[in-house]
Structure formats: structure tokens, C-alpha cells
Short mmCIF file of C-alpha atoms and ligand atoms in Angstrom, two decimals:
data_model
loop_
_atom_site.label_atom_id
_atom_site.label_comp_id
_atom_site.label_asym_id
_atom_site.label_seq_id
_atom_site.Cartn_x
_atom_site.Cartn_y
_atom_site.Cartn_z
CA UNK M 1 -10.41 11.08 -36.19
CA UNK M 2 -9.33 7.57 -37.01
CA UNK M 3 -5.84 6.40 -36.14
CA UNK M 4 -3.89 6.31 -39.51
CA UNK M 5 -2.23 3.04 -38.63
CA UNK M 6 -5.38 1.03 -38.40
CA UNK M 7 -6.80 2.37 -41.65
CA UNK M 8 -3.60 1.63 -43.44
CA UNK M 9 -3.83 -2.00 -42.30
CA UNK M 10 -7.43 -2.18 -43.27
CA UNK M 11 -6.83 -0.94 -46.74
CA UNK M 12 -4.45 -3.90 -47.38
CA UNK M 13 -7.43 -6.30 -47.48
CA UNK M 14 -8.46 -5.67 -51.06
CA UNK M 15 -10.65 -8.72 -51.78
CA UNK M 16 -14.30 -7.66 -52.38
CA UNK M 17 -15.35 -10.84 -50.58
CA UNK M 18 -14.61 -9.24 -47.23
CA UNK M 19 -18.23 -7.91 -47.58
CA UNK M 20 -21.40 -8.10 -45.57
CA UNK M 21 -23.15 -10.33 -48.06
CA UNK M 22 -20.58 -13.10 -47.91
CA UNK M 23 -20.44 -12.74 -44.15
CA UNK M 24 -24.29 -13.01 -43.95
CA UNK M 25 -24.40 -16.19 -45.92
CA UNK M 26 -21.56 -17.89 -44.06
CA UNK M 27 -22.82 -16.53 -40.81
CA UNK M 28 -26.31 -17.95 -41.15
CA UNK M 29 -24.92 -21.39 -42.02
CA UNK M 30 -22.59 -21.13 -39.10
CA UNK M 31 -25.44 -20.09 -36.79
CA UNK M 32 -27.60 -23.09 -37.73
CA UNK M 33 -24.56 -25.43 -37.16
CA UNK M 34 -23.75 -23.87 -33.80
CA UNK M 35 -27.38 -23.87 -32.60
CA UNK M 36 -27.76 -27.51 -33.63
CA UNK M 37 -24.48 -28.45 -31.95
CA UNK M 38 -25.47 -26.70 -28.76
CA UNK M 39 -28.91 -28.23 -28.60
CA UNK M 40 -27.60 -31.78 -29.14
CA UNK M 41 -24.75 -31.02 -26.66
CA UNK M 42 -27.36 -30.14 -24.04
CA UNK M 43 -29.06 -33.45 -24.62
CA UNK M 44 -25.70 -35.23 -24.04
CA UNK M 45 -25.11 -33.24 -20.84
CA UNK M 46 -28.66 -33.97 -19.59
CA UNK M 47 -28.17 -37.70 -20.28
CA UNK M 48 -24.88 -37.79 -18.29
CA UNK M 49 -25.76 -35.34 -15.58
CA UNK M 50 -29.62 -35.49 -15.11
CA UNK M 51 -31.03 -33.02 -12.55
CA UNK M 52 -31.84 -34.59 -9.28
CA UNK M 53 -35.22 -36.27 -9.31
CA UNK M 54 -35.47 -36.33 -13.17
CA UNK M 55 -34.76 -39.46 -15.28
CA UNK M 56 -33.43 -39.20 -18.80
CA UNK M 57 -36.12 -40.92 -20.89
CA UNK M 58 -35.44 -44.49 -22.20
CA UNK M 59 -37.46 -43.97 -25.42
CA UNK M 60 -36.89 -43.63 -28.28
CA UNK M 61 -34.17 -46.15 -27.73
CA UNK M 62 -31.96 -44.75 -30.54
CA UNK M 63 -32.59 -41.06 -29.80
CA UNK M 64 -29.21 -40.48 -28.16
CA UNK M 65 -27.54 -42.22 -31.02
CA UNK M 66 -28.96 -39.63 -33.40
CA UNK M 67 -28.39 -36.52 -31.28
CA UNK M 68 -24.85 -37.31 -30.45
CA UNK M 69 -24.05 -38.31 -34.00
CA UNK M 70 -25.51 -34.98 -35.05
CA UNK M 71 -23.61 -33.12 -32.36
CA UNK M 72 -20.14 -34.49 -33.43
CA UNK M 73 -20.73 -34.11 -37.11
CA UNK M 74 -22.15 -30.59 -36.95
CA UNK M 75 -19.08 -29.64 -34.89
CA UNK M 76 -16.74 -30.96 -37.58
CA UNK M 77 -18.72 -29.38 -40.35
CA UNK M 78 -18.62 -25.98 -38.54
CA UNK M 79 -14.84 -25.84 -38.64
CA UNK M 80 -14.55 -24.73 -42.32
CA UNK M 81 -17.51 -22.48 -41.89
CA UNK M 82 -16.03 -20.73 -38.91
CA UNK M 83 -12.58 -20.39 -40.47
CA UNK M 84 -14.12 -18.94 -43.70
CA UNK M 85 -16.29 -16.53 -41.66
CA UNK M 86 -13.37 -15.31 -39.78
CA UNK M 87 -11.51 -14.71 -42.94
CA UNK M 88 -14.32 -12.71 -44.37
CA UNK M 89 -14.76 -10.46 -41.39
CA UNK M 90 -11.07 -10.21 -40.41
CA UNK M 91 -10.44 -6.72 -41.74
CA UNK M 92 -13.07 -5.45 -39.44
CA UNK M 93 -10.70 -5.98 -36.56
CA UNK M 94 -8.89 -2.96 -37.80
CA UNK M 95 -11.81 -0.74 -37.77
CA UNK M 96 -11.68 2.45 -35.69
CA UNK M 97 -12.91 2.08 -32.09
CA UNK M 98 -14.13 5.66 -32.08
CA UNK M 99 -16.38 6.93 -30.97
CA UNK M 100 -16.08 4.50 -28.02
CA UNK M 101 -19.72 3.68 -27.22
CA UNK M 102 -20.49 1.25 -24.46
CA UNK M 103 -22.70 -0.84 -26.76
CA UNK M 104 -19.77 -1.17 -29.19
CA UNK M 105 -17.45 -2.33 -26.45
CA UNK M 106 -19.93 -4.81 -25.21
CA UNK M 107 -20.44 -6.06 -28.70
CA UNK M 108 -16.83 -6.50 -29.19
CA UNK M 109 -16.50 -8.35 -25.88
CA UNK M 110 -19.27 -10.75 -27.01
CA UNK M 111 -17.39 -11.25 -30.29
CA UNK M 112 -14.27 -12.15 -28.32
CA UNK M 113 -16.28 -14.76 -26.36
CA UNK M 114 -17.94 -16.01 -29.48
CA UNK M 115 -14.71 -16.44 -31.54
CA UNK M 116 -12.53 -17.64 -28.76
CA UNK M 117 -15.34 -19.93 -27.36
CA UNK M 118 -16.13 -21.22 -30.76
CA UNK M 119 -12.51 -22.07 -31.67
CA UNK M 120 -12.07 -23.68 -28.19
CA UNK M 121 -15.21 -25.85 -28.51
CA UNK M 122 -14.27 -27.10 -32.04
CA UNK M 123 -10.69 -27.76 -31.14
CA UNK M 124 -11.45 -29.49 -27.75
CA UNK M 125 -14.29 -31.54 -29.32
CA UNK M 126 -12.01 -32.66 -32.21
CA UNK M 127 -9.18 -33.51 -29.84
CA UNK M 128 -11.51 -35.36 -27.62
CA UNK M 129 -12.77 -37.50 -30.44
CA UNK M 130 -9.13 -38.21 -31.37
CA UNK M 131 -8.63 -39.02 -27.67
CA UNK M 132 -5.93 -36.51 -27.33
CA UNK M 133 -6.05 -34.43 -24.14
CA UNK M 134 -3.39 -31.64 -24.43
CA UNK M 135 -4.90 -29.77 -21.54
CA UNK M 136 -4.94 -29.91 -17.72
CA UNK M 137 -8.63 -29.58 -17.31
CA UNK M 138 -11.54 -32.07 -17.43
CA UNK M 139 -12.84 -32.03 -21.04
CA UNK M 140 -16.66 -32.41 -20.45
CA UNK M 141 -16.90 -29.76 -17.73
CA UNK M 142 -14.88 -27.17 -19.69
CA UNK M 143 -16.55 -27.95 -23.00
CA UNK M 144 -19.92 -27.53 -21.34
CA UNK M 145 -19.10 -24.26 -19.51
CA UNK M 146 -17.58 -22.59 -22.61
CA UNK M 147 -20.59 -23.84 -24.71
CA UNK M 148 -22.84 -21.60 -22.46
CA UNK M 149 -20.52 -18.59 -22.85
CA UNK M 150 -20.38 -19.06 -26.63
CA UNK M 151 -24.11 -19.61 -26.94
CA UNK M 152 -24.82 -16.42 -24.94
CA UNK M 153 -22.40 -14.49 -27.05
CA UNK M 154 -24.01 -15.96 -30.15
CA UNK M 155 -27.41 -14.79 -28.97
CA UNK M 156 -26.02 -11.27 -28.61
CA UNK M 157 -24.33 -11.47 -32.01
CA UNK M 158 -27.48 -12.72 -33.72
CA UNK M 159 -29.50 -9.98 -32.04
CA UNK M 160 -27.03 -7.33 -33.18
CA UNK M 161 -26.68 -8.69 -36.67
CA UNK M 162 -30.20 -9.89 -37.36
CA UNK M 163 -31.33 -6.93 -39.36
CA UNK M 164 -28.24 -6.68 -41.52
CA UNK M 165 -28.11 -10.42 -42.06
CA UNK M 166 -31.75 -10.76 -43.20
CA UNK M 167 -31.33 -7.70 -45.44
CA UNK M 168 -28.26 -9.09 -46.94
CA UNK M 169 -29.89 -12.37 -47.74
CA UNK M 170 -32.83 -10.60 -49.37
CA UNK M 171 -33.08 -10.48 -53.16
CA UNK M 172 -32.34 -6.73 -53.17
CA UNK M 173 -29.08 -7.31 -51.31
CA UNK M 174 -27.33 -8.84 -54.30
CA UNK M 175 -27.60 -5.55 -56.10
CA UNK M 176 -26.28 -3.63 -53.04
CA UNK M 177 -23.36 -6.07 -52.71
CA UNK M 178 -22.59 -5.36 -56.46
CA UNK M 179 -22.44 -1.73 -55.71
CA UNK M 180 -20.19 -2.26 -52.77
CA UNK M 181 -17.88 -4.53 -54.94
CA UNK M 182 -17.74 -1.68 -57.39
CA UNK M 183 -16.81 0.78 -54.72
CA UNK M 184 -13.94 -1.54 -53.63
CA UNK M 185 -12.71 -1.75 -57.16
CA UNK M 186 -12.78 2.00 -57.50
CA UNK M 187 -10.83 2.17 -54.22
CA UNK M 188 -8.13 0.02 -55.75
CA UNK M 189 -8.03 2.33 -58.78
CA UNK M 190 -9.86 0.04 -61.11
CA UNK M 191 -12.55 2.67 -61.67
CA UNK M 192 -14.08 2.53 -65.14
CA UNK M 193 -13.82 -1.31 -65.31
CA UNK M 194 -15.95 -2.46 -62.48
CA UNK M 195 -16.22 -6.14 -63.05
CA UNK M 196 -19.14 -6.99 -60.82
CA UNK M 197 -19.78 -10.30 -62.45
CA UNK M 198 -16.29 -11.47 -61.46
CA UNK M 199 -17.04 -10.66 -57.83
CA UNK M 200 -20.20 -12.69 -58.01
CA UNK M 201 -18.25 -15.54 -59.46
CA UNK M 202 -15.56 -15.17 -56.81
CA UNK M 203 -18.16 -15.37 -54.12
CA UNK M 204 -19.83 -18.33 -55.62
CA UNK M 205 -16.44 -20.05 -55.79
CA UNK M 206 -15.52 -19.24 -52.25
CA UNK M 207 -18.91 -20.51 -50.96
CA UNK M 208 -18.72 -23.61 -53.10
CA UNK M 209 -15.19 -24.32 -51.77
CA UNK M 210 -16.27 -23.78 -48.16
CA UNK M 211 -19.45 -25.82 -48.71
CA UNK M 212 -17.49 -28.53 -50.48
CA UNK M 213 -14.98 -28.79 -47.64
CA UNK M 214 -17.82 -28.97 -45.04
CA UNK M 215 -19.54 -31.74 -47.27
CA UNK M 216 -16.21 -33.64 -47.44
CA UNK M 217 -15.80 -33.49 -43.67
CA UNK M 218 -19.36 -34.66 -43.32
CA UNK M 219 -18.64 -37.69 -45.48
CA UNK M 220 -15.28 -38.25 -43.76
CA UNK M 221 -16.79 -38.36 -40.26
CA UNK M 222 -20.54 -39.31 -40.53
CA UNK M 223 -19.68 -43.00 -41.25
CA UNK M 224 -18.86 -43.59 -37.63
CA UNK M 225 -22.54 -43.65 -37.09
CA UNK M 226 -24.20 -43.86 -40.49
CA UNK M 227 -23.21 -47.46 -41.59
CA UNK M 228 -23.62 -46.89 -45.37
CA UNK M 229 -21.10 -44.06 -45.27
CA UNK M 230 -18.60 -46.03 -43.18
CA UNK M 231 -16.55 -46.97 -46.21
CA UNK M 232 -15.84 -43.46 -47.36
CA UNK M 233 -15.38 -42.12 -43.85
CA UNK M 234 -11.62 -41.73 -43.85
CA UNK M 235 -11.61 -39.72 -40.66
CA UNK M 236 -14.11 -41.84 -38.63
CA UNK M 237 -12.50 -42.95 -35.49
CA UNK M 238 -14.52 -46.11 -35.02
CA UNK M 239 -16.79 -47.65 -37.62
CA UNK M 240 -19.83 -49.71 -37.43
CA UNK M 241 -19.14 -53.40 -38.19
CA UNK M 242 -15.50 -53.29 -37.02
CA UNK M 243 -14.14 -54.71 -33.81
CA UNK M 244 -14.95 -58.02 -32.07
CA UNK M 245 -18.41 -59.24 -32.70
CA UNK M 246 -18.95 -56.45 -35.14
CA UNK M 247 -18.91 -53.64 -32.52
CA UNK M 248 -16.07 -51.25 -31.95
CA UNK M 249 -14.32 -51.12 -28.59
CA UNK M 250 -13.56 -48.02 -26.73
CA UNK M 251 -11.75 -49.37 -23.58
CA UNK M 252 -10.30 -52.74 -23.87
CA UNK M 253 -10.01 -55.29 -20.98
CA UNK M 254 -6.26 -54.88 -21.03
CA UNK M 255 -6.63 -51.10 -20.99
CA UNK M 256 -9.07 -51.32 -17.95
CA UNK M 257 -6.80 -53.92 -16.28
CA UNK M 258 -9.71 -56.29 -15.66
CA UNK M 259 -8.71 -59.35 -17.69
CA UNK M 260 -7.79 -61.58 -14.82
CA UNK M 261 -10.79 -60.66 -12.72
CA UNK M 262 -13.21 -60.94 -15.63
CA UNK M 263 -11.92 -64.40 -16.64
CA UNK M 264 -11.90 -65.63 -13.04
CA UNK M 265 -14.30 -68.70 -12.72
CA UNK M 266 -15.05 -67.46 -9.27
CA UNK M 267 -16.57 -64.24 -10.59
CA UNK M 268 -19.90 -63.30 -8.97
CA UNK M 269 -22.53 -60.70 -9.53
CA UNK M 270 -23.40 -59.17 -6.21
CA UNK M 271 -26.88 -57.38 -5.87
CA UNK M 272 -26.98 -55.51 -2.67
CA UNK M 273 -29.04 -53.11 -0.71
CA UNK M 274 -27.50 -51.85 2.60
CA UNK M 275 -26.29 -55.10 4.38
CA UNK M 276 -28.52 -57.36 2.40
CA UNK M 277 -27.14 -59.05 -0.77
CA UNK M 278 -27.59 -61.90 -3.13
CA UNK M 279 -24.88 -63.21 -5.42
CA UNK M 280 -25.02 -64.97 -8.75
CA UNK M 281 -22.47 -67.03 -10.61
CA UNK M 282 -22.42 -66.86 -14.42
CA UNK M 283 -24.35 -70.20 -14.59
CA UNK M 284 -26.90 -68.77 -12.09
CA UNK M 285 -27.47 -65.80 -14.37
CA UNK M 286 -27.75 -68.03 -17.46
CA UNK M 287 -30.44 -70.05 -15.69
CA UNK M 288 -32.61 -66.94 -15.10
CA UNK M 289 -35.11 -65.76 -17.79
CA UNK M 290 -33.21 -64.31 -20.70
CA UNK M 291 -34.43 -61.26 -22.66
CA UNK M 292 -33.41 -60.12 -26.22
CA UNK M 293 -33.05 -56.59 -27.28
CA UNK M 294 -31.46 -54.83 -30.33
CA UNK M 295 -29.85 -51.67 -28.90
CA UNK M 296 -27.14 -49.24 -29.95
CA UNK M 297 -23.87 -48.47 -28.31
CA UNK M 298 -23.72 -44.73 -28.85
CA UNK M 299 -20.41 -43.25 -27.69
CA UNK M 300 -20.16 -39.52 -26.78
CA UNK M 301 -17.43 -39.35 -29.26
CA UNK M 302 -19.90 -39.80 -32.06
CA UNK M 303 -19.63 -43.41 -33.24
CA UNK M 304 -22.51 -45.85 -32.76
CA UNK M 305 -23.49 -49.31 -33.71
CA UNK M 306 -26.68 -51.19 -33.13
CA UNK M 307 -26.43 -54.82 -32.10
CA UNK M 308 -28.53 -57.67 -30.77
CA UNK M 309 -28.00 -58.33 -27.05
CA UNK M 310 -29.26 -60.97 -24.63
CA UNK M 311 -29.28 -61.10 -20.93
CA UNK M 312 -31.16 -60.75 -17.69
CA UNK M 313 -33.37 -57.74 -17.05
CA UNK M 314 -31.83 -55.60 -14.26
CA UNK M 315 -35.36 -55.39 -12.70
CA UNK M 316 -35.47 -59.11 -12.47
CA UNK M 317 -32.14 -59.27 -10.62
CA UNK M 318 -33.35 -56.69 -8.11
CA UNK M 319 -36.52 -58.66 -7.65
CA UNK M 320 -34.38 -61.57 -6.49
CA UNK M 321 -33.13 -59.41 -3.62
CA UNK M 322 -36.39 -57.80 -2.55
CA UNK M 323 -39.65 -56.11 -3.82
CA UNK M 324 -39.23 -52.78 -2.07
CA UNK M 325 -39.25 -49.57 -4.03
CA UNK M 326 -35.95 -47.85 -4.80
CA UNK M 327 -34.62 -44.57 -6.24
CA UNK M 328 -31.51 -45.71 -8.12
CA UNK M 329 -29.18 -48.56 -8.89
CA UNK M 330 -25.48 -48.07 -9.02
CA UNK M 331 -23.86 -50.35 -11.56
CA UNK M 332 -20.25 -51.07 -10.58
CA UNK M 333 -17.43 -52.58 -12.64
CA UNK M 334 -14.62 -54.85 -11.78
CA UNK M 335 -12.45 -52.00 -13.08
CA UNK M 336 -10.64 -50.35 -10.08
CA UNK M 337 -9.77 -46.93 -11.56
CA UNK M 338 -11.29 -44.75 -14.19
CA UNK M 339 -14.19 -42.37 -14.45
CA UNK M 340 -16.42 -44.80 -16.20
CA UNK M 341 -16.03 -47.80 -13.87
CA UNK M 342 -19.61 -47.19 -12.58
CA UNK M 343 -22.86 -45.62 -13.67
CA UNK M 344 -26.38 -44.94 -12.24
CA UNK M 345 -29.76 -46.17 -13.39
CA UNK M 346 -32.84 -44.39 -12.15
CA UNK M 347 -35.87 -46.48 -11.12
CA UNK M 348 -37.64 -45.43 -14.33
CA UNK M 349 -34.71 -46.66 -16.47
CA UNK M 350 -34.59 -50.01 -14.58
CA UNK M 351 -38.35 -50.30 -15.25
CA UNK M 352 -37.70 -50.41 -19.07
CA UNK M 353 -38.02 -53.98 -20.31
CA UNK M 354 -34.82 -53.63 -22.40
CA UNK M 355 -32.57 -52.57 -19.52
CA UNK M 356 -30.38 -55.62 -19.31
CA UNK M 357 -27.37 -57.13 -17.70
CA UNK M 358 -26.23 -58.52 -21.05
CA UNK M 359 -24.39 -61.88 -21.21
CA UNK M 360 -24.45 -62.23 -24.99
CA UNK M 361 -23.79 -60.27 -28.07
CA UNK M 362 -24.89 -61.45 -31.48
CA UNK M 363 -25.71 -64.95 -30.07
CA UNK M 364 -22.33 -65.47 -28.44
CA UNK M 365 -20.95 -64.86 -24.96
CA UNK M 366 -19.67 -61.20 -24.75
CA UNK M 367 -16.22 -60.78 -26.02
CA UNK M 368 -13.87 -59.87 -23.16
CA UNK M 369 -13.51 -56.31 -24.64
CA UNK M 370 -17.35 -55.89 -24.69
CA UNK M 371 -17.53 -56.55 -20.93
CA UNK M 372 -17.50 -60.45 -20.38
CA UNK M 373 -18.87 -61.90 -18.28
CA UNK M 374 -21.64 -59.26 -17.93
CA UNK M 375 -22.25 -55.73 -18.85
CA UNK M 376 -25.02 -53.14 -18.68
CA UNK M 377 -26.95 -52.39 -21.94
CA UNK M 378 -29.97 -50.07 -21.76
CA UNK M 379 -31.99 -48.02 -24.20
CA UNK M 380 -31.26 -44.34 -25.01
CA UNK M 381 -28.07 -44.21 -22.88
CA UNK M 382 -24.70 -42.58 -23.72
CA UNK M 383 -22.02 -45.28 -24.26
CA UNK M 384 -20.01 -44.10 -21.29
CA UNK M 385 -22.93 -45.24 -19.03
CA UNK M 386 -23.10 -48.70 -20.56
CA UNK M 387 -20.80 -50.11 -17.87
CA UNK M 388 -18.78 -53.26 -18.75
CA UNK M 389 -17.37 -56.03 -16.62
CA UNK M 390 -20.13 -55.47 -14.00
CA UNK M 391 -19.51 -56.94 -10.51
CA UNK M 392 -22.09 -55.30 -8.39
CA UNK M 393 -25.62 -53.65 -8.44
CA UNK M 394 -26.07 -51.38 -5.46
CA UNK M 395 -29.72 -50.64 -4.88
CA UNK M 396 -30.48 -47.39 -3.15
N1 MTE S 1 -16.09 -50.46 -16.91
C1 MTE S 1 -16.04 -49.70 -18.04
N2 MTE S 1 -17.15 -49.66 -18.85
C2 MTE S 1 -17.23 -48.90 -19.91
C3 MTE S 1 -16.17 -48.06 -20.32
C4 MTE S 1 -15.02 -48.08 -19.45
O1 MTE S 1 -14.01 -47.31 -19.67
N3 MTE S 1 -15.03 -48.90 -18.37
N4 MTE S 1 -16.25 -47.26 -21.37
C5 MTE S 1 -17.57 -46.90 -21.84
C6 MTE S 1 -17.68 -46.32 -23.14
S1 MTE S 1 -16.96 -44.78 -23.27
C7 MTE S 1 -18.27 -46.74 -24.24
S2 MTE S 1 -18.53 -45.83 -25.63
C8 MTE S 1 -18.82 -48.23 -24.20
C9 MTE S 1 -18.33 -48.87 -25.43
O2 MTE S 1 -18.73 -50.29 -25.33
P1 MTE S 1 -18.02 -51.26 -26.19
O3 MTE S 1 -16.50 -51.13 -25.97
O4 MTE S 1 -18.49 -52.62 -25.83
O5 MTE S 1 -18.32 -50.91 -27.63
O6 MTE S 1 -18.40 -48.89 -22.97
C10 MTE S 1 -18.56 -48.16 -21.90
N5 MTE S 1 -18.33 -48.97 -20.71
MO1 MO S 2 -17.71 -43.82 -25.12
#
């Protein structure tokens, strides 16, 4: 009943490694990587887009640093796993569609979402880290929406394949895979010389190659957040210890077009609520109680560095305006344009003793590129929300 064309194509894939056992091994590794990547991606989304009335916790202070480092690295590591898995199962694309059952159609639809979505997520994530935006859409929104489609499809796929995968990973499955390998060889006309050991060795070599590639990618990228690895991390975009004052820079003062305004001696910090406001010169701020905190800058792009900051608590600045309760504080930069010119602190985040308007980094006034004269630095906060060149705090 099968269409002869499809079967002919399928017969061309003669490698015995297009088998369920290899697929099961790669598939479970990929499943773990995708699930980890999804969970840590959710953390990042919640940190940047918290539901109304909920505050992303400020402790542990380095939690986001870890989750986002893991998110980006598991994404990179998933690339060779996904490509290898697609190679293993590719011949199944040419399997007969008959009998055309609704369940089979739905499963194939979910596979389309899973494969297309997975490739899109890994590609767009990598491009984003490389700061290359070859698309017309807004990266975080698209990446987030597709992640839900892909994870839904993954759930369906895991459900459908659970039994066969666990069976293939069981001790008895090795013997079954050997029998299948023998069948493939007989199919090829090698009957009489089934070299099962060769298939096992081939599989081991394939898995070692894929695992080795994944391991190399890990080493080449993890150094952007794990300092001891930074020297071998050839592909790390920004490394701990590099950049002015030992901290990498994402957006420079020149890039943000704030140099003149930031260096202006008439710069003032304005703290306002409605029509009431107080303003501080840099000397005024230096005269206020200073607080020290060692906190990371943890960029959504995966790099991070911890550093000692000194400055005035945001709560202290608000107290100078009034003592009334508030919901949130909008931290606004001198920067005129750009998505990251402002960020919001919830009242709970302001209440953390380490939420600072920093004036110093490593015992020196902030470098212009790190937000001179004043920048926000707060615990457990994505880098994009650590607003630089602050000019206003709007209390709401
Ligand atoms: N005003 C302003 N603040 C900003 C940004 C920006 O583009 N404009 N970039 C943010 C991003 S994405 C990161 S990761 C951190 C990096 O801080 P650093 O350059 O001091 O390391 O600054 C944040 N603060
Ligand atoms: Mo960032």
C-alpha cells in the first residue's frame, strides 16, 4: 500500500545508526537540555516581566546569574544534540503516511512544531548573544512565544515516545538494537556477516563525537560566566575581568549618546512623586550614608561578573522625599532612546538593603561606560534592568 517513491528514498539511508536506540539516547539528553533551558528561560521572563502585584525575589542575590548562565549554555550545548538527533531520525520522514490516523497526523504536527521551534529557539538565541538581529520581530517576545509552542510539542513528543525511549535505554534494549542492526545489514545484502560489534562501536563513536562537540561548546561559552573557564572560552562574547574596572560593558556611553549629559557638572538626580521632588548633586549624594555590596551584573546574553559596588541605598533617597508607602519606583536614565533607558523596582526590591544607586565600582568612581555618575545596582536582577546614567527616580 505504500507509495514506492517514499520507500525507495528510505532505503537509501543504510546506516544502522538511524535506529531507535541511538534516537533514544540522544533524545533523552536533548530532552534534559530543552527542559532545563525552558525552566531557566521562564525565570528570565518572570524577572523581566513579573505578573502584576508580584515581585521577583531579591535573594539569593546571584540566583539569576546562575539561571541565565545555565540557560544560555544549555542552549548552545543543545545545538549539536539536536542536529545529531535530526540526522538519526531523518529517514523516518519518508515513512508511509498510511493508514492516515488522526493521532498520527497530530503527532507529526507536534513534531513540526518541535523541530521548527527548537531550531528557531537555538538560532535566535545564538544570534541574540552575537547581537545579530536578522529579523523584523522583537527577539524576547518571539523567543518566549515559540518556547511555549516548542515545550508543548515536546510534552506531546515525550508522552508519545516515553515507552519506547525507556525500553530502548533498558539493558535488554542493547540486544534488540543488535538484532535490528543485523536486519539492516541483511537488507543491504551483507547477510552471513552481521558485524554487530561494528555497529556498537559506530554508535559509541557517534555519541562520543556528539558529546565531545557539546562539551567543547560548553567550554567555549561557559567562560563568559564561570571565571576559571574564561581563558579557554574562545566563543565567549564578554568575559569576566575584561572591560573598564574589570567589568564588561554592554552599551557604552557613546553608544547610548549620553557622554555629554553624564559628564555635565550640572547633572542632578531628581527623586519625584507627582509634583513633589528633591534633587541631588553628585556631591550631595556622596555626602549621604554610603553602603557597600558585592553584586553581579548578569546579562541576559549569558555573561556575568561579580564586583564590589558602593553607593546610596535607593530606599534612603526616597526617604529624603517623604515617608509614604509606594508601589514601585521607575528608574530613568539620561539616555533618550532605547528599550533599556528605564527599569522598574517594586517596593519589595527597594526594601532590600543592597538595592543601590551606585557611585563607585571597585573603589573608584564609576567608569563612564558603567553608568557614571550614578547607576542602579540591585541583587538578583537581570543586567538589562541595572539602569546606567540614572537621572530620575519616579516614585509611584
Ligand atoms: N541606560 C542604560 N542602562 C543599561 C543598558 C542600556 O542600554 N542603557 N544596558 C543594560 C544591560 S543589557 C546590561 S547587561 C548592563 C551592563 O552593565 P555594564 O555595561 O556596566 O556591565 O547595563 C544595563 N544598563
Ligand atoms: Mo544585558
